[in-house]
Amino acid sequence: MEWQRRAGRQDLPWQGSRDPYRIWLSEVMLQQTQVAAVIPYYERFLGRFPTIEALARADEEEVLRLWSGLGYYARGRNLHLAAQRIVSRYQGKFPQTSAALQELPGLGRSTAAAIAAFAFGERAAILDGNVKRVLARYCGIAGFPGDKKVEKKLWGFSEKFLPGKDIAIYTQALMDLGATVCVRANPRCDACPVRKTCVARKKGLTAKIPAPRPKKALPWKEATWWLMRHNGEVLLERRPSAGLWGGLWTFPESRPRGIEVTSRSELATLEHGFTHFKLRIRPVLCEVGRVRKAGPGMWIDLDEAKGAAVPTPVRTLLERIR
Ligand code: ADE
């Protein structure tokens, strides 16, 4: 904690607030996304939805638009759902314990604990990816931390080390240590406040602990995307809310009907990684002469489309064909 006050991060935009709404929003954005990428999104989002009531009232479409590019869109949909639930069931007042927070859509044990620690000073243990690495090294726990048995041990240590007070600073210290000192490759052990009692450090095992995720080749999937261009506009379709990129706008994956194509060209393929598979996208750019009948989807100006709720590969292609 002394190290956190001296050398930890102090100026992140969500620090210095005990407003559970702001803390919740930052912790959800910081799941699977690094601080530097989150900051501009966090500020834009708060600017548009300064309160939980404002977020609850919003259209899902607009929430996803502001989330666009941050990835893992279920986070945005769950955030919106949780805001609506907090407003309707709890009169807009946040649940005040990690146990109650964990019942909200999109919050697991660690995120709920972080929010409870920062906003309410609850003595709750966290265990996100960075903290797993810190504790695995400090306690000398071999094995892949995503493995259920290893994870269970790490939860045990995370609980055991909790101090009796100053939980918010302690929690931030763990996070900062993981993000700035006890980093995955070439940890900066000389700058570490707990180097003298770190098992991995003493045994020279910091490069071996934690063990990497066991390699299993992810399957490839393929999709053809039809980029229909007409008078400076492109055709986008909204994906069903359940499933991949739910609620976002993407290019049609089968050739739209009722549209006269005057020329077509295949663009370079694009690859996009998901948690469980990789997607190879084959874009086909079609110049459209005439739209004979209105089908599903919307025609949208190329420049405007970039500001819509679109996933990153759609944005990349919009840039390419501008
Ligand atoms: N990652 C997750 N939560 C964080 C926080 N509060 N500050 C910095 N990085 C984080």
Tab-separated table of C-alpha atoms and ligand atoms in Angstrom:
chain	number	residue	atom	x	y	z
A	1	MET	CA	0.000	0.000	0.000
A	2	GLU	CA	2.925	2.302	0.754
A	3	TRP	CA	4.269	1.456	-2.711
A	4	GLN	CA	0.882	2.247	-4.292
A	5	ARG	CA	0.817	5.711	-2.743
A	6	ARG	CA	4.357	6.377	-3.914
A	7	ALA	CA	4.638	4.584	-7.254
A	8	GLY	CA	1.191	3.371	-8.267
A	9	ARG	CA	-1.158	5.021	-10.745
A	10	GLN	CA	-2.990	8.023	-9.293
A	11	ASP	CA	-4.463	9.893	-12.231
A	12	LEU	CA	-6.712	7.461	-14.058
A	13	PRO	CA	-10.011	9.192	-14.864
A	14	TRP	CA	-12.064	6.865	-12.635
A	15	GLN	CA	-9.807	7.306	-9.626
A	16	GLY	CA	-10.712	9.807	-6.945
A	17	SER	CA	-14.401	9.051	-7.310
A	18	ARG	CA	-16.473	6.823	-5.082
A	19	ASP	CA	-19.430	7.039	-7.416
A	20	PRO	CA	-20.334	3.378	-7.976
A	21	TYR	CA	-21.673	4.176	-11.451
A	22	ARG	CA	-18.316	5.523	-12.622
A	23	ILE	CA	-16.399	2.720	-10.949
A	24	TRP	CA	-18.711	0.082	-12.394
A	25	LEU	CA	-18.386	1.531	-15.894
A	26	SER	CA	-14.573	1.614	-15.682
A	27	GLU	CA	-14.284	-1.914	-14.306
A	28	VAL	CA	-16.522	-3.338	-17.023
A	29	MET	CA	-14.587	-1.536	-19.757
A	30	LEU	CA	-11.319	-2.739	-18.209
A	31	GLN	CA	-12.368	-6.387	-18.442
A	32	GLN	CA	-10.267	-7.701	-21.344
A	33	THR	CA	-9.209	-4.194	-22.431
A	34	GLN	CA	-6.141	-2.189	-21.462
A	35	VAL	CA	-6.240	1.138	-19.672
A	36	ALA	CA	-4.898	3.205	-22.591
A	37	ALA	CA	-7.579	1.866	-24.939
A	38	VAL	CA	-10.332	2.348	-22.366
A	39	ILE	CA	-9.748	5.999	-21.401
A	40	PRO	CA	-11.220	7.722	-24.497
A	41	TYR	CA	-14.206	5.356	-24.510
A	42	TYR	CA	-14.792	5.894	-20.821
A	43	GLU	CA	-14.822	9.668	-21.206
A	44	ARG	CA	-17.078	9.666	-24.246
A	45	PHE	CA	-19.482	7.224	-22.608
A	46	LEU	CA	-19.712	9.236	-19.384
A	47	GLY	CA	-20.145	12.446	-21.369
A	48	ARG	CA	-23.176	10.961	-23.100
A	49	PHE	CA	-24.522	8.989	-20.113
A	50	PRO	CA	-23.469	10.898	-16.987
A	51	THR	CA	-25.831	8.964	-14.721
A	52	ILE	CA	-27.221	5.490	-14.473
A	53	GLU	CA	-30.684	6.883	-15.265
A	54	ALA	CA	-29.376	8.337	-18.533
A	55	LEU	CA	-27.868	4.986	-19.455
A	56	ALA	CA	-31.030	3.082	-18.534
A	57	ARG	CA	-33.123	5.386	-20.763
A	58	ALA	CA	-30.825	5.022	-23.790
A	59	ASP	CA	-31.465	2.910	-26.883
A	60	GLU	CA	-29.330	-0.210	-27.035
A	61	GLU	CA	-28.295	0.989	-30.476
A	62	GLU	CA	-26.678	4.092	-29.054
A	63	VAL	CA	-24.969	2.198	-26.238
A	64	LEU	CA	-23.425	-0.155	-28.792
A	65	ARG	CA	-22.440	2.772	-30.974
A	66	LEU	CA	-20.404	4.242	-28.108
A	67	TRP	CA	-18.965	0.783	-27.393
A	68	SER	CA	-18.053	0.271	-31.032
A	69	GLY	CA	-14.373	-0.673	-31.399
A	70	LEU	CA	-13.914	-1.692	-27.751
A	71	GLY	CA	-14.861	-5.310	-28.508
A	72	TYR	CA	-16.641	-7.955	-26.437
A	73	TYR	CA	-19.976	-6.282	-27.093
A	74	ALA	CA	-21.869	-8.466	-24.636
A	75	ARG	CA	-20.278	-6.175	-22.050
A	76	GLY	CA	-22.084	-3.174	-23.500
A	77	ARG	CA	-25.409	-4.988	-23.760
A	78	ASN	CA	-25.118	-6.310	-20.208
A	79	LEU	CA	-24.182	-2.878	-18.901
A	80	HIS	CA	-27.325	-1.446	-20.425
A	81	LEU	CA	-29.462	-4.284	-19.039
A	82	ALA	CA	-27.929	-3.898	-15.591
A	83	ALA	CA	-28.580	-0.132	-15.616
A	84	GLN	CA	-32.237	-0.751	-16.450
A	85	ARG	CA	-32.489	-3.312	-13.693
A	86	ILE	CA	-30.860	-1.034	-11.093
A	87	VAL	CA	-33.242	1.776	-12.003
A	88	SER	CA	-36.368	-0.387	-12.034
A	89	ARG	CA	-35.633	-2.640	-9.040
A	90	TYR	CA	-33.418	-0.521	-6.816
A	91	GLN	CA	-34.691	2.999	-7.627
A	92	GLY	CA	-31.356	3.770	-9.293
A	93	LYS	CA	-29.351	3.024	-6.177
A	94	PHE	CA	-26.472	0.614	-6.672
A	95	PRO	CA	-26.413	-2.645	-4.718
A	96	GLN	CA	-23.827	-2.086	-1.994
A	97	THR	CA	-22.231	-5.507	-1.527
A	98	SER	CA	-20.113	-7.671	-3.796
A	99	ALA	CA	-22.610	-10.508	-3.351
A	100	ALA	CA	-25.493	-8.364	-4.610
A	101	LEU	CA	-23.382	-6.807	-7.378
A	102	GLN	CA	-22.510	-10.263	-8.631
A	103	GLU	CA	-26.175	-10.867	-9.451
A	104	LEU	CA	-26.096	-8.132	-12.096
A	105	PRO	CA	-25.619	-9.085	-15.757
A	106	GLY	CA	-21.972	-8.936	-16.803
A	107	LEU	CA	-20.398	-8.981	-13.344
A	108	GLY	CA	-18.335	-11.940	-12.208
A	109	ARG	CA	-16.852	-12.439	-8.782
A	110	SER	CA	-13.694	-10.390	-9.382
A	111	THR	CA	-15.345	-7.377	-11.021
A	112	ALA	CA	-18.074	-7.299	-8.372
A	113	ALA	CA	-15.392	-7.404	-5.664
A	114	ALA	CA	-13.372	-4.606	-7.288
A	115	ILE	CA	-16.439	-2.354	-7.453
A	116	ALA	CA	-17.370	-3.135	-3.837
A	117	ALA	CA	-13.794	-2.472	-2.702
A	118	PHE	CA	-13.429	0.842	-4.570
A	119	ALA	CA	-16.918	2.222	-4.008
A	120	PHE	CA	-17.861	0.840	-0.584
A	121	GLY	CA	-14.557	-0.240	0.984
A	122	GLU	CA	-15.752	-3.827	1.264
A	123	ARG	CA	-13.105	-6.333	2.246
A	124	ALA	CA	-13.522	-8.392	-0.919
A	125	ALA	CA	-10.833	-10.306	-2.818
A	126	ILE	CA	-10.228	-9.778	-6.549
A	127	LEU	CA	-8.627	-12.122	-9.059
A	128	ASP	CA	-8.389	-10.736	-12.587
A	129	GLY	CA	-5.782	-11.798	-15.142
A	130	ASN	CA	-3.057	-9.488	-13.805
A	131	VAL	CA	-3.681	-10.403	-10.195
A	132	LYS	CA	-3.515	-14.104	-11.051
A	133	ARG	CA	-0.029	-13.523	-12.422
A	134	VAL	CA	1.104	-11.530	-9.363
A	135	LEU	CA	-0.167	-14.107	-6.888
A	136	ALA	CA	1.039	-17.107	-8.904
A	137	ARG	CA	4.558	-15.683	-8.897
A	138	TYR	CA	4.526	-14.417	-5.346
A	139	CYS	CA	3.272	-17.752	-3.996
A	140	GLY	CA	5.145	-19.915	-6.526
A	141	ILE	CA	2.020	-21.568	-7.947
A	142	ALA	CA	2.935	-23.438	-11.128
A	143	GLY	CA	0.318	-24.325	-13.728
A	144	PHE	CA	-2.014	-22.345	-15.941
A	145	PRO	CA	-4.037	-19.876	-13.802
A	146	GLY	CA	-7.117	-20.400	-15.970
A	147	ASP	CA	-7.170	-24.015	-14.818
A	148	LYS	CA	-9.945	-24.503	-12.246
A	149	LYS	CA	-7.725	-26.085	-9.562
A	150	VAL	CA	-4.994	-23.461	-9.924
A	151	GLU	CA	-7.596	-20.720	-9.912
A	152	LYS	CA	-9.104	-22.050	-6.689
A	153	LYS	CA	-5.727	-21.926	-4.950
A	154	LEU	CA	-5.175	-18.375	-6.164
A	155	TRP	CA	-8.571	-17.271	-4.828
A	156	GLY	CA	-7.509	-18.721	-1.492
A	157	PHE	CA	-4.349	-16.625	-1.447
A	158	SER	CA	-6.152	-13.517	-2.643
A	159	GLU	CA	-8.525	-13.833	0.329
A	160	LYS	CA	-5.777	-14.676	2.778
A	161	PHE	CA	-3.674	-11.594	1.944
A	162	LEU	CA	-6.517	-9.056	2.311
A	163	PRO	CA	-5.555	-6.357	4.814
A	164	GLY	CA	-7.928	-5.271	7.556
A	165	LYS	CA	-8.337	-1.741	6.235
A	166	ASP	CA	-7.560	0.526	3.266
A	167	ILE	CA	-9.014	-2.066	0.924
A	168	ALA	CA	-9.370	0.354	-1.976
A	169	ILE	CA	-5.680	1.253	-1.960
A	170	TYR	CA	-4.683	-2.362	-1.498
A	171	THR	CA	-6.847	-3.425	-4.449
A	172	GLN	CA	-5.422	-0.690	-6.640
A	173	ALA	CA	-1.906	-1.703	-5.516
A	174	LEU	CA	-2.448	-5.277	-6.691
A	175	MET	CA	-3.760	-4.077	-10.033
A	176	ASP	CA	-0.937	-1.563	-10.494
A	177	LEU	CA	1.704	-4.093	-9.546
A	178	GLY	CA	0.356	-6.474	-12.191
A	179	ALA	CA	0.041	-3.811	-14.864
A	180	THR	CA	3.309	-1.928	-14.343
A	181	VAL	CA	5.856	-4.133	-12.505
A	182	CYS	CA	4.901	-7.801	-12.454
A	183	VAL	CA	4.254	-7.788	-16.198
A	184	ARG	CA	4.096	-10.968	-18.249
A	185	ALA	CA	7.454	-10.676	-20.069
A	186	ASN	CA	10.562	-9.291	-18.330
A	187	PRO	CA	8.978	-8.285	-15.030
A	188	ARG	CA	10.686	-5.308	-13.353
A	189	CYS	CA	11.531	-7.137	-10.146
A	190	ASP	CA	14.000	-4.446	-9.047
A	191	ALA	CA	11.082	-2.051	-8.720
A	192	CYS	CA	8.876	-4.530	-6.847
A	193	PRO	CA	7.941	-3.786	-3.244
A	194	VAL	CA	7.555	-7.499	-2.397
A	195	ARG	CA	10.568	-8.903	-4.245
A	196	LYS	CA	12.235	-10.174	-1.051
A	197	THR	CA	9.437	-12.594	-0.270
A	198	CYS	CA	8.420	-13.537	-3.815
A	199	VAL	CA	8.803	-17.296	-4.396
A	200	ALA	CA	9.198	-17.079	-8.184
A	201	ARG	CA	11.840	-14.396	-7.773
A	202	LYS	CA	13.783	-16.376	-5.166
A	203	LYS	CA	13.728	-19.543	-7.271
A	204	GLY	CA	14.455	-17.769	-10.565
A	205	LEU	CA	11.085	-18.881	-11.957
A	206	THR	CA	9.527	-15.580	-13.043
A	207	ALA	CA	9.804	-16.620	-16.701
A	208	LYS	CA	8.125	-19.987	-15.989
A	209	ILE	CA	5.304	-18.765	-13.747
A	210	PRO	CA	2.524	-18.443	-14.590
A	211	ALA	CA	2.439	-21.234	-17.165
A	212	PRO	CA	0.917	-20.124	-20.476
A	213	ARG	CA	-2.488	-21.252	-21.647
A	214	PRO	CA	-2.149	-24.799	-23.027
A	215	LYS	CA	-1.967	-24.402	-26.783
A	216	LYS	CA	-4.923	-25.575	-28.719
A	217	ALA	CA	-5.305	-24.464	-32.273
A	218	LEU	CA	-8.428	-22.367	-32.688
A	219	PRO	CA	-10.672	-23.383	-35.590
A	220	TRP	CA	-11.005	-21.081	-38.578
A	221	LYS	CA	-14.359	-19.942	-39.889
A	222	GLU	CA	-14.897	-18.148	-43.145
A	223	ALA	CA	-17.382	-15.541	-44.252
A	224	THR	CA	-17.980	-13.590	-47.430
A	225	TRP	CA	-18.984	-9.979	-46.903
A	226	TRP	CA	-20.848	-8.152	-49.649
A	227	LEU	CA	-19.879	-4.489	-49.757
A	228	MET	CA	-22.645	-2.908	-51.819
A	229	ARG	CA	-21.734	0.661	-52.809
A	230	HIS	CA	-24.179	3.094	-54.349
A	231	ASN	CA	-24.016	6.913	-54.527
A	232	GLY	CA	-21.465	7.125	-51.708
A	233	GLU	CA	-23.535	4.838	-49.516
A	234	VAL	CA	-23.093	1.254	-48.344
A	235	LEU	CA	-25.577	-1.385	-47.283
A	236	LEU	CA	-25.374	-2.624	-43.679
A	237	GLU	CA	-27.497	-5.219	-41.886
A	238	ARG	CA	-28.210	-5.439	-38.180
A	239	ARG	CA	-27.208	-8.744	-36.603
A	240	PRO	CA	-29.651	-10.583	-34.341
A	241	SER	CA	-29.144	-9.587	-30.686
A	242	ALA	CA	-28.129	-13.093	-29.631
A	243	GLY	CA	-24.800	-14.330	-30.911
A	244	LEU	CA	-21.701	-12.928	-32.527
A	245	TRP	CA	-21.626	-9.117	-32.682
A	246	GLY	CA	-25.267	-9.158	-31.563
A	247	GLY	CA	-27.043	-5.881	-32.316
A	248	LEU	CA	-24.150	-4.485	-34.360
A	249	TRP	CA	-24.239	-3.542	-38.039
A	250	THR	CA	-22.189	-5.563	-40.520
A	251	PHE	CA	-22.057	-6.086	-44.277
A	252	PRO	CA	-24.474	-8.698	-45.694
A	253	GLU	CA	-23.047	-12.225	-45.651
A	254	SER	CA	-25.095	-13.416	-48.574
A	255	ARG	CA	-25.546	-11.582	-51.845
A	256	PRO	CA	-28.419	-9.107	-51.448
A	257	ARG	CA	-31.293	-9.538	-53.923
A	258	GLY	CA	-33.018	-6.891	-55.974
A	259	ILE	CA	-29.815	-4.960	-56.586
A	260	GLU	CA	-28.161	-4.455	-59.969
A	261	VAL	CA	-24.402	-4.800	-59.741
A	262	THR	CA	-22.358	-3.066	-62.449
A	263	SER	CA	-18.935	-4.315	-61.350
A	264	ARG	CA	-17.415	-6.368	-58.599
A	265	SER	CA	-13.942	-6.949	-57.212
A	266	GLU	CA	-12.549	-9.113	-54.461
A	267	LEU	CA	-10.625	-7.210	-51.823
A	268	ALA	CA	-7.799	-8.600	-49.707
A	269	THR	CA	-9.004	-10.955	-46.978
A	270	LEU	CA	-9.166	-9.858	-43.358
A	271	GLU	CA	-8.579	-11.945	-40.258
A	272	HIS	CA	-10.209	-11.361	-36.906
A	273	GLY	CA	-9.602	-13.313	-33.714
A	274	PHE	CA	-12.349	-14.237	-31.263
A	275	THR	CA	-12.016	-16.126	-27.996
A	276	HIS	CA	-13.016	-19.473	-29.496
A	277	PHE	CA	-12.282	-19.215	-33.204
A	278	LYS	CA	-10.705	-17.146	-35.906
A	279	LEU	CA	-12.639	-15.584	-38.720
A	280	ARG	CA	-11.347	-15.097	-42.248
A	281	ILE	CA	-13.397	-12.494	-44.080
A	282	ARG	CA	-13.518	-12.349	-47.875
A	283	PRO	CA	-14.832	-8.937	-48.856
A	284	VAL	CA	-16.446	-8.499	-52.281
A	285	LEU	CA	-16.911	-4.897	-53.331
A	286	CYS	CA	-19.876	-4.389	-55.668
A	287	GLU	CA	-20.664	-1.160	-57.465
A	288	VAL	CA	-24.420	-0.890	-57.593
A	289	GLY	CA	-26.168	0.592	-60.608
A	290	ARG	CA	-29.735	0.453	-59.390
A	291	VAL	CA	-31.620	-0.758	-56.359
A	292	ARG	CA	-34.743	-2.435	-57.717
A	293	LYS	CA	-36.429	-3.233	-54.472
A	294	ALA	CA	-35.888	-2.429	-50.848
A	295	GLY	CA	-34.519	-5.393	-48.893
A	296	PRO	CA	-33.458	-5.734	-45.281
A	297	GLY	CA	-30.732	-3.471	-43.961
A	298	MET	CA	-30.008	0.200	-44.303
A	299	TRP	CA	-28.138	2.295	-46.814
A	300	ILE	CA	-25.827	4.624	-44.994
A	301	ASP	CA	-23.341	7.263	-46.057
A	302	LEU	CA	-19.783	5.897	-46.003
A	303	ASP	CA	-18.560	8.575	-43.600
A	304	GLU	CA	-21.548	8.260	-41.309
A	305	ALA	CA	-21.171	4.473	-41.175
A	306	LYS	CA	-17.916	4.802	-39.276
A	307	GLY	CA	-19.795	6.415	-36.400
A	308	ALA	CA	-22.405	3.648	-36.314
A	309	ALA	CA	-22.437	0.582	-34.066
A	310	VAL	CA	-20.038	-1.446	-36.201
A	311	PRO	CA	-17.333	-3.937	-35.193
A	312	THR	CA	-13.681	-3.292	-36.018
A	313	PRO	CA	-13.390	-5.284	-39.293
A	314	VAL	CA	-16.352	-3.353	-40.728
A	315	ARG	CA	-14.659	-0.108	-39.780
A	316	THR	CA	-11.413	-1.297	-41.401
A	317	LEU	CA	-13.229	-2.055	-44.652
A	318	LEU	CA	-15.105	1.255	-44.600
A	319	GLU	CA	-11.731	2.999	-44.389
A	320	ARG	CA	-10.393	0.884	-47.221
A	321	ILE	CA	-13.179	1.693	-49.678
A	322	ARG	CA	-13.541	5.371	-48.869
B	1	ADE	N1	-7.901	-2.884	-14.459
B	1	ADE	C1	-9.032	-3.277	-13.885
B	1	ADE	N2	-9.435	-2.379	-12.973
B	1	ADE	C2	-8.524	-1.380	-12.983
B	1	ADE	C3	-8.384	-0.167	-12.279
B	1	ADE	N3	-9.276	0.205	-11.367
B	1	ADE	N4	-7.322	0.603	-12.540
B	1	ADE	C4	-6.436	0.210	-13.454
B	1	ADE	N5	-6.498	-0.909	-14.147
B	1	ADE	C5	-7.541	-1.706	-13.923
